[in-house]
């Protein structure tokens, strides 16, 4: 539940900031008439994410065990790649996010302005697809259904509330530190999902070494204990880990965390405050500290 809450909060807040920028900018330039189109694009993106989640959940019913394990393994690896890309994308390009979105809006308002639906759909839909795929992979990894979904839903609801509070000027948070810390934690979670994906492919017979264990600490950390469940749900730690799972986890984490730390240090502000992106509406100014 905790890991999926973090995923929902992180991805949801990114989507909320994108919607905030889109809405605030069209209000500023006096084009409130296109607000329904923005919300239409957002709604379509939500429907797409829910549809992908439903397809992933129910689409494998009736398949053989080998097919289900193979699909689960491949999608877990894809989910790891998407989340890793998202983490580094936010570190490297978030500074210019507001300007990029405003440029997209300006171009979409030429003519009928219907393409503003596409701008909102693509911007929010990307976050929705990543969230649906990663949450599905995390749910498969833990073997549970209810608690991870509750955690993700609470995270998304929290993110929506924070986005609204930022828009109306009730809240100012240091998003630079937020995305920095959550990015590092998500890399640890992603390493567990990747390890789970490799294990699935081993069970499906596509990768060797299923019975070649690097360690088995089940007697010390029982899988059904509260701390075993906690480690499984947050980091996807398996008390019985194969050599290939261990190798893949280390081979992913070592370069990913090294590059993440180096990139975050290279982009750290020189002053005491984070770089601020200010969005001015007709009523007030909304300021969000973004990483760069």
CSV table of C-alpha atoms in Angstrom, one decimal:
chain,number,residue,atom,x,y,z
A,1,UNK,CA,0.0,0.0,0.0
A,2,UNK,CA,2.8,2.4,0.9
A,3,UNK,CA,4.8,1.9,-2.3
A,4,UNK,CA,1.7,2.3,-4.4
A,5,UNK,CA,0.6,5.4,-2.5
A,6,UNK,CA,4.0,6.9,-3.4
A,7,UNK,CA,3.5,5.9,-7.1
A,8,UNK,CA,0.0,7.4,-7.2
A,9,UNK,CA,1.2,10.6,-5.4
A,10,UNK,CA,4.2,11.1,-7.5
A,11,UNK,CA,2.5,10.5,-10.9
A,12,UNK,CA,-0.7,12.2,-9.8
A,13,UNK,CA,1.1,15.3,-8.8
A,14,UNK,CA,3.0,15.5,-12.1
A,15,UNK,CA,-0.4,15.3,-13.9
A,16,UNK,CA,-1.9,17.8,-11.5
A,17,UNK,CA,0.9,20.3,-12.2
A,18,UNK,CA,0.4,19.9,-15.9
A,19,UNK,CA,-3.3,20.5,-15.7
A,20,UNK,CA,-2.6,23.5,-13.4
A,21,UNK,CA,-0.3,25.0,-16.0
A,22,UNK,CA,-2.7,24.4,-18.8
A,23,UNK,CA,-5.7,25.9,-17.0
A,24,UNK,CA,-3.9,28.8,-15.5
A,25,UNK,CA,-2.4,29.8,-18.9
A,26,UNK,CA,-5.6,29.8,-20.9
A,27,UNK,CA,-7.3,31.8,-18.1
A,28,UNK,CA,-4.5,34.3,-18.2
A,29,UNK,CA,-4.8,34.9,-22.0
A,30,UNK,CA,-8.6,35.2,-21.7
A,31,UNK,CA,-9.5,31.9,-23.4
A,32,UNK,CA,-11.8,30.4,-20.8
A,33,UNK,CA,-13.9,29.1,-23.7
A,34,UNK,CA,-11.3,26.3,-24.3
A,35,UNK,CA,-11.4,25.1,-20.7
A,36,UNK,CA,-14.0,22.4,-21.5
A,37,UNK,CA,-11.7,21.1,-24.2
A,38,UNK,CA,-8.8,20.8,-21.7
A,39,UNK,CA,-11.1,18.9,-19.3
A,40,UNK,CA,-12.2,16.7,-22.2
A,41,UNK,CA,-8.6,15.8,-23.0
A,42,UNK,CA,-8.0,15.1,-19.3
A,43,UNK,CA,-11.1,13.0,-19.1
A,44,UNK,CA,-10.1,10.9,-22.2
A,45,UNK,CA,-6.6,10.4,-20.6
A,46,UNK,CA,-8.2,9.1,-17.4
A,47,UNK,CA,-10.4,6.7,-19.4
A,48,UNK,CA,-7.4,5.5,-21.4
A,49,UNK,CA,-5.4,4.8,-18.2
A,50,UNK,CA,-8.4,2.9,-16.6
A,51,UNK,CA,-8.9,1.0,-19.8
A,52,UNK,CA,-5.2,-0.1,-19.9
A,53,UNK,CA,-5.5,-1.1,-16.2
A,54,UNK,CA,-8.6,-3.2,-16.9
A,55,UNK,CA,-7.0,-4.8,-20.0
A,56,UNK,CA,-3.9,-5.8,-18.0
A,57,UNK,CA,-6.0,-7.1,-15.2
A,58,UNK,CA,-8.6,-9.1,-17.1
A,59,UNK,CA,-6.9,-9.7,-20.4
A,60,UNK,CA,-4.7,-12.6,-19.2
A,61,UNK,CA,-7.6,-14.6,-17.8
A,62,UNK,CA,-7.9,-18.0,-19.6
A,63,UNK,CA,-4.2,-18.0,-20.6
A,64,UNK,CA,-1.8,-20.8,-19.6
A,65,UNK,CA,0.4,-20.4,-16.6
A,66,UNK,CA,3.5,-20.0,-18.8
A,67,UNK,CA,1.8,-17.3,-20.9
A,68,UNK,CA,0.6,-15.4,-17.8
A,69,UNK,CA,4.1,-15.5,-16.3
A,70,UNK,CA,5.7,-14.4,-19.6
A,71,UNK,CA,3.4,-11.5,-20.0
A,72,UNK,CA,3.8,-10.5,-16.4
A,73,UNK,CA,7.6,-10.6,-16.7
A,74,UNK,CA,7.8,-8.6,-19.9
A,75,UNK,CA,5.3,-5.9,-18.7
A,76,UNK,CA,7.2,-5.6,-15.4
A,77,UNK,CA,10.4,-4.9,-17.3
A,78,UNK,CA,8.6,-2.4,-19.5
A,79,UNK,CA,7.1,-0.7,-16.4
A,80,UNK,CA,10.6,-0.4,-14.9
A,81,UNK,CA,11.8,1.2,-18.1
A,82,UNK,CA,9.0,3.7,-18.2
A,83,UNK,CA,9.3,4.7,-14.5
A,84,UNK,CA,13.1,5.1,-14.8
A,85,UNK,CA,12.6,7.3,-17.9
A,86,UNK,CA,10.0,9.4,-16.0
A,87,UNK,CA,12.3,9.9,-13.0
A,88,UNK,CA,15.2,11.2,-15.1
A,89,UNK,CA,12.9,13.1,-17.5
A,90,UNK,CA,11.6,15.1,-14.5
A,91,UNK,CA,15.1,15.8,-13.3
A,92,UNK,CA,16.3,17.1,-16.7
A,93,UNK,CA,13.4,18.9,-18.3
A,94,UNK,CA,11.0,20.0,-15.5
A,95,UNK,CA,12.6,23.5,-15.4
A,96,UNK,CA,11.2,24.2,-18.9
A,97,UNK,CA,7.9,22.3,-18.4
A,98,UNK,CA,5.8,25.5,-18.1
A,99,UNK,CA,7.2,27.1,-21.2
A,100,UNK,CA,6.9,23.9,-23.2
A,101,UNK,CA,3.2,23.5,-22.3
A,102,UNK,CA,2.5,27.2,-23.0
A,103,UNK,CA,4.1,26.9,-26.4
A,104,UNK,CA,1.9,23.8,-27.1
A,105,UNK,CA,-1.2,25.7,-26.1
A,106,UNK,CA,-0.3,28.7,-28.3
A,107,UNK,CA,0.1,26.4,-31.3
A,108,UNK,CA,-3.1,24.5,-30.6
A,109,UNK,CA,-5.2,27.6,-30.3
A,110,UNK,CA,-4.6,28.5,-34.0
A,111,UNK,CA,-7.7,27.9,-36.0
A,112,UNK,CA,-10.6,26.1,-34.3
A,113,UNK,CA,-8.6,25.2,-31.2
A,114,UNK,CA,-9.8,21.7,-31.1
A,115,UNK,CA,-6.2,20.4,-30.9
A,116,UNK,CA,-6.1,21.7,-27.3
A,117,UNK,CA,-7.9,18.4,-26.5
A,118,UNK,CA,-4.9,16.5,-27.9
A,119,UNK,CA,-2.4,18.6,-25.9
A,120,UNK,CA,-4.2,17.9,-22.6
A,121,UNK,CA,-4.8,14.2,-23.6
A,122,UNK,CA,-1.2,13.5,-24.5
A,123,UNK,CA,0.3,15.5,-21.5
A,124,UNK,CA,-1.9,13.7,-18.9
A,125,UNK,CA,-2.3,10.4,-20.7
A,126,UNK,CA,1.5,9.8,-20.6
A,127,UNK,CA,1.4,10.0,-16.8
A,128,UNK,CA,-1.8,7.8,-16.7
A,129,UNK,CA,-0.3,5.1,-18.8
A,130,UNK,CA,2.9,5.0,-16.7
A,131,UNK,CA,0.8,4.9,-13.5
A,132,UNK,CA,-1.5,2.1,-14.7
A,133,UNK,CA,1.4,-0.1,-15.9
A,134,UNK,CA,3.6,0.4,-12.9
A,135,UNK,CA,0.8,-0.1,-10.4
A,136,UNK,CA,-0.3,-3.3,-12.2
A,137,UNK,CA,3.3,-4.6,-12.1
A,138,UNK,CA,3.5,-3.7,-8.4
A,139,UNK,CA,0.2,-5.5,-7.6
A,140,UNK,CA,1.4,-8.6,-9.5
A,141,UNK,CA,4.7,-8.5,-7.6
A,142,UNK,CA,3.1,-8.4,-4.1
A,143,UNK,CA,0.4,-11.0,-5.0
A,144,UNK,CA,-2.3,-8.7,-3.5
A,145,UNK,CA,-5.0,-6.7,-5.1
A,146,UNK,CA,-7.0,-4.6,-2.6
A,147,UNK,CA,-4.4,-2.8,-0.6
A,148,UNK,CA,-2.1,-1.7,-3.5
A,149,UNK,CA,-5.1,-0.3,-5.3
A,150,UNK,CA,-6.3,1.5,-2.2
A,151,UNK,CA,-2.8,3.0,-1.7
A,152,UNK,CA,-2.6,4.2,-5.3
A,153,UNK,CA,-6.0,5.7,-5.2
A,154,UNK,CA,-5.2,7.6,-2.0
A,155,UNK,CA,-2.0,8.8,-3.6
A,156,UNK,CA,-3.9,10.1,-6.7
A,157,UNK,CA,-6.6,11.8,-4.5
A,158,UNK,CA,-3.9,13.4,-2.4
A,159,UNK,CA,-2.1,14.7,-5.5
A,160,UNK,CA,-5.3,16.1,-6.9
A,161,UNK,CA,-5.9,18.0,-3.6
A,162,UNK,CA,-2.3,19.3,-3.6
A,163,UNK,CA,-2.7,20.4,-7.2
A,164,UNK,CA,-5.9,22.3,-6.5
A,165,UNK,CA,-4.3,24.0,-3.4
A,166,UNK,CA,-1.3,25.1,-5.5
A,167,UNK,CA,-3.6,26.5,-8.1
A,168,UNK,CA,-5.7,28.6,-5.8
A,169,UNK,CA,-2.6,29.8,-3.9
A,170,UNK,CA,-3.3,28.0,-0.6
A,171,UNK,CA,-0.1,25.9,-0.8
A,172,UNK,CA,3.5,26.3,-1.8
A,173,UNK,CA,5.7,23.3,-1.6
A,174,UNK,CA,9.3,22.6,-2.6
A,175,UNK,CA,8.7,20.3,-5.5
A,176,UNK,CA,12.4,20.1,-6.2
A,177,UNK,CA,13.0,18.2,-3.0
A,178,UNK,CA,9.7,16.3,-3.4
A,179,UNK,CA,10.6,14.9,-6.8
A,180,UNK,CA,14.2,14.3,-5.8
A,181,UNK,CA,13.4,12.1,-2.8
A,182,UNK,CA,10.5,10.3,-4.4
A,183,UNK,CA,12.6,9.8,-7.5
A,184,UNK,CA,15.3,8.0,-5.5
A,185,UNK,CA,12.7,5.9,-3.7
A,186,UNK,CA,10.9,5.0,-6.9
A,187,UNK,CA,14.2,3.7,-8.4
A,188,UNK,CA,14.4,1.3,-5.4
A,189,UNK,CA,10.8,0.2,-6.0
A,190,UNK,CA,11.5,-0.2,-9.8
A,191,UNK,CA,14.5,-2.4,-9.0
A,192,UNK,CA,12.2,-4.7,-7.1
A,193,UNK,CA,9.6,-4.8,-10.0
A,194,UNK,CA,12.4,-5.6,-12.4
A,195,UNK,CA,13.6,-8.4,-10.2
A,196,UNK,CA,10.1,-9.7,-10.1
A,197,UNK,CA,9.8,-9.6,-13.8
A,198,UNK,CA,13.0,-11.7,-14.2
A,199,UNK,CA,11.6,-14.2,-11.7
A,200,UNK,CA,8.4,-14.4,-13.8
A,201,UNK,CA,10.4,-15.1,-16.9
A,202,UNK,CA,12.3,-17.8,-15.0
A,203,UNK,CA,9.1,-19.5,-13.9
A,204,UNK,CA,7.9,-19.3,-17.5
A,205,UNK,CA,11.1,-21.1,-18.7
A,206,UNK,CA,12.4,-18.2,-20.8
A,207,UNK,CA,15.3,-17.5,-18.4
A,208,UNK,CA,17.5,-20.1,-16.6
A,209,UNK,CA,18.4,-20.4,-13.0
A,210,UNK,CA,15.1,-20.7,-11.3
A,211,UNK,CA,16.4,-23.2,-8.7
A,212,UNK,CA,19.9,-21.5,-8.4
A,213,UNK,CA,19.4,-19.4,-5.2
A,214,UNK,CA,21.8,-16.7,-4.2
A,215,UNK,CA,20.4,-16.9,-0.7
A,216,UNK,CA,17.3,-18.1,1.2
A,217,UNK,CA,16.6,-16.3,4.4
A,218,UNK,CA,13.0,-17.5,4.8
A,219,UNK,CA,13.7,-18.8,8.3
A,220,UNK,CA,14.9,-15.3,9.4
A,221,UNK,CA,12.4,-13.3,7.3
A,222,UNK,CA,9.3,-15.4,6.9
A,223,UNK,CA,7.3,-14.2,3.8
A,224,UNK,CA,4.0,-14.2,5.9
A,225,UNK,CA,5.5,-12.1,8.8
A,226,UNK,CA,4.7,-8.4,9.1
A,227,UNK,CA,8.3,-7.3,8.2
A,228,UNK,CA,8.5,-9.8,5.4
A,229,UNK,CA,5.2,-8.4,4.0
A,230,UNK,CA,6.5,-4.9,4.4
A,231,UNK,CA,9.8,-5.6,2.5
A,232,UNK,CA,7.8,-7.5,-0.2
A,233,UNK,CA,5.3,-4.7,-0.6
A,234,UNK,CA,7.8,-1.8,-0.7
A,235,UNK,CA,11.0,-3.1,-2.2
A,236,UNK,CA,9.7,-6.5,-3.6
A,237,UNK,CA,12.3,-8.2,-1.5
A,238,UNK,CA,12.1,-12.0,-1.8
A,239,UNK,CA,13.6,-14.1,1.0
A,240,UNK,CA,14.5,-16.7,-1.6
A,241,UNK,CA,16.3,-14.8,-4.4
A,242,UNK,CA,17.9,-16.4,-7.4
A,243,UNK,CA,21.4,-15.4,-8.6
A,244,UNK,CA,19.9,-13.9,-11.8
A,245,UNK,CA,17.4,-11.8,-9.8
A,246,UNK,CA,20.2,-10.5,-7.6
A,247,UNK,CA,22.4,-9.7,-10.5
A,248,UNK,CA,19.7,-7.9,-12.4
A,249,UNK,CA,18.8,-5.8,-9.3
A,250,UNK,CA,22.4,-4.8,-8.6
A,251,UNK,CA,23.1,-4.2,-12.3
A,252,UNK,CA,20.1,-1.9,-12.5
A,253,UNK,CA,20.5,0.0,-9.2
A,254,UNK,CA,24.2,0.6,-9.3
A,255,UNK,CA,24.2,2.7,-12.5
A,256,UNK,CA,20.7,4.1,-12.0
A,257,UNK,CA,21.4,5.5,-8.5
A,258,UNK,CA,24.8,6.7,-9.5
A,259,UNK,CA,23.5,8.6,-12.5
A,260,UNK,CA,20.5,9.9,-10.4
A,261,UNK,CA,22.7,11.3,-7.7
A,262,UNK,CA,25.1,12.9,-10.2
A,263,UNK,CA,22.3,14.4,-12.2
A,264,UNK,CA,20.6,15.8,-9.1
A,265,UNK,CA,23.8,17.4,-7.9
A,266,UNK,CA,24.6,18.9,-11.3
A,267,UNK,CA,21.2,20.5,-11.4
A,268,UNK,CA,21.1,21.7,-7.8
A,269,UNK,CA,20.4,25.4,-7.4
A,270,UNK,CA,23.3,27.5,-6.2
A,271,UNK,CA,21.2,29.6,-3.9
A,272,UNK,CA,19.2,28.5,-0.8
A,273,UNK,CA,15.9,28.4,-2.7
A,274,UNK,CA,14.8,26.2,-5.6
A,275,UNK,CA,14.1,27.6,-9.0
A,276,UNK,CA,10.6,28.9,-9.1
A,277,UNK,CA,8.2,28.7,-12.0
A,278,UNK,CA,5.4,31.3,-11.6
A,279,UNK,CA,2.0,31.0,-13.3
A,280,UNK,CA,-0.1,34.1,-13.2
A,281,UNK,CA,-3.8,33.8,-13.4
A,282,UNK,CA,-6.4,36.6,-13.5
A,283,UNK,CA,-6.9,36.3,-9.8
A,284,UNK,CA,-3.5,35.5,-8.3
A,285,UNK,CA,0.0,34.1,-8.8
A,286,UNK,CA,0.7,30.4,-8.4
A,287,UNK,CA,4.3,29.5,-7.7
A,288,UNK,CA,5.7,26.0,-7.8
A,289,UNK,CA,9.3,25.2,-7.1
A,290,UNK,CA,10.5,22.8,-9.8
A,291,UNK,CA,13.6,20.7,-10.1
A,292,UNK,CA,16.2,21.6,-12.8
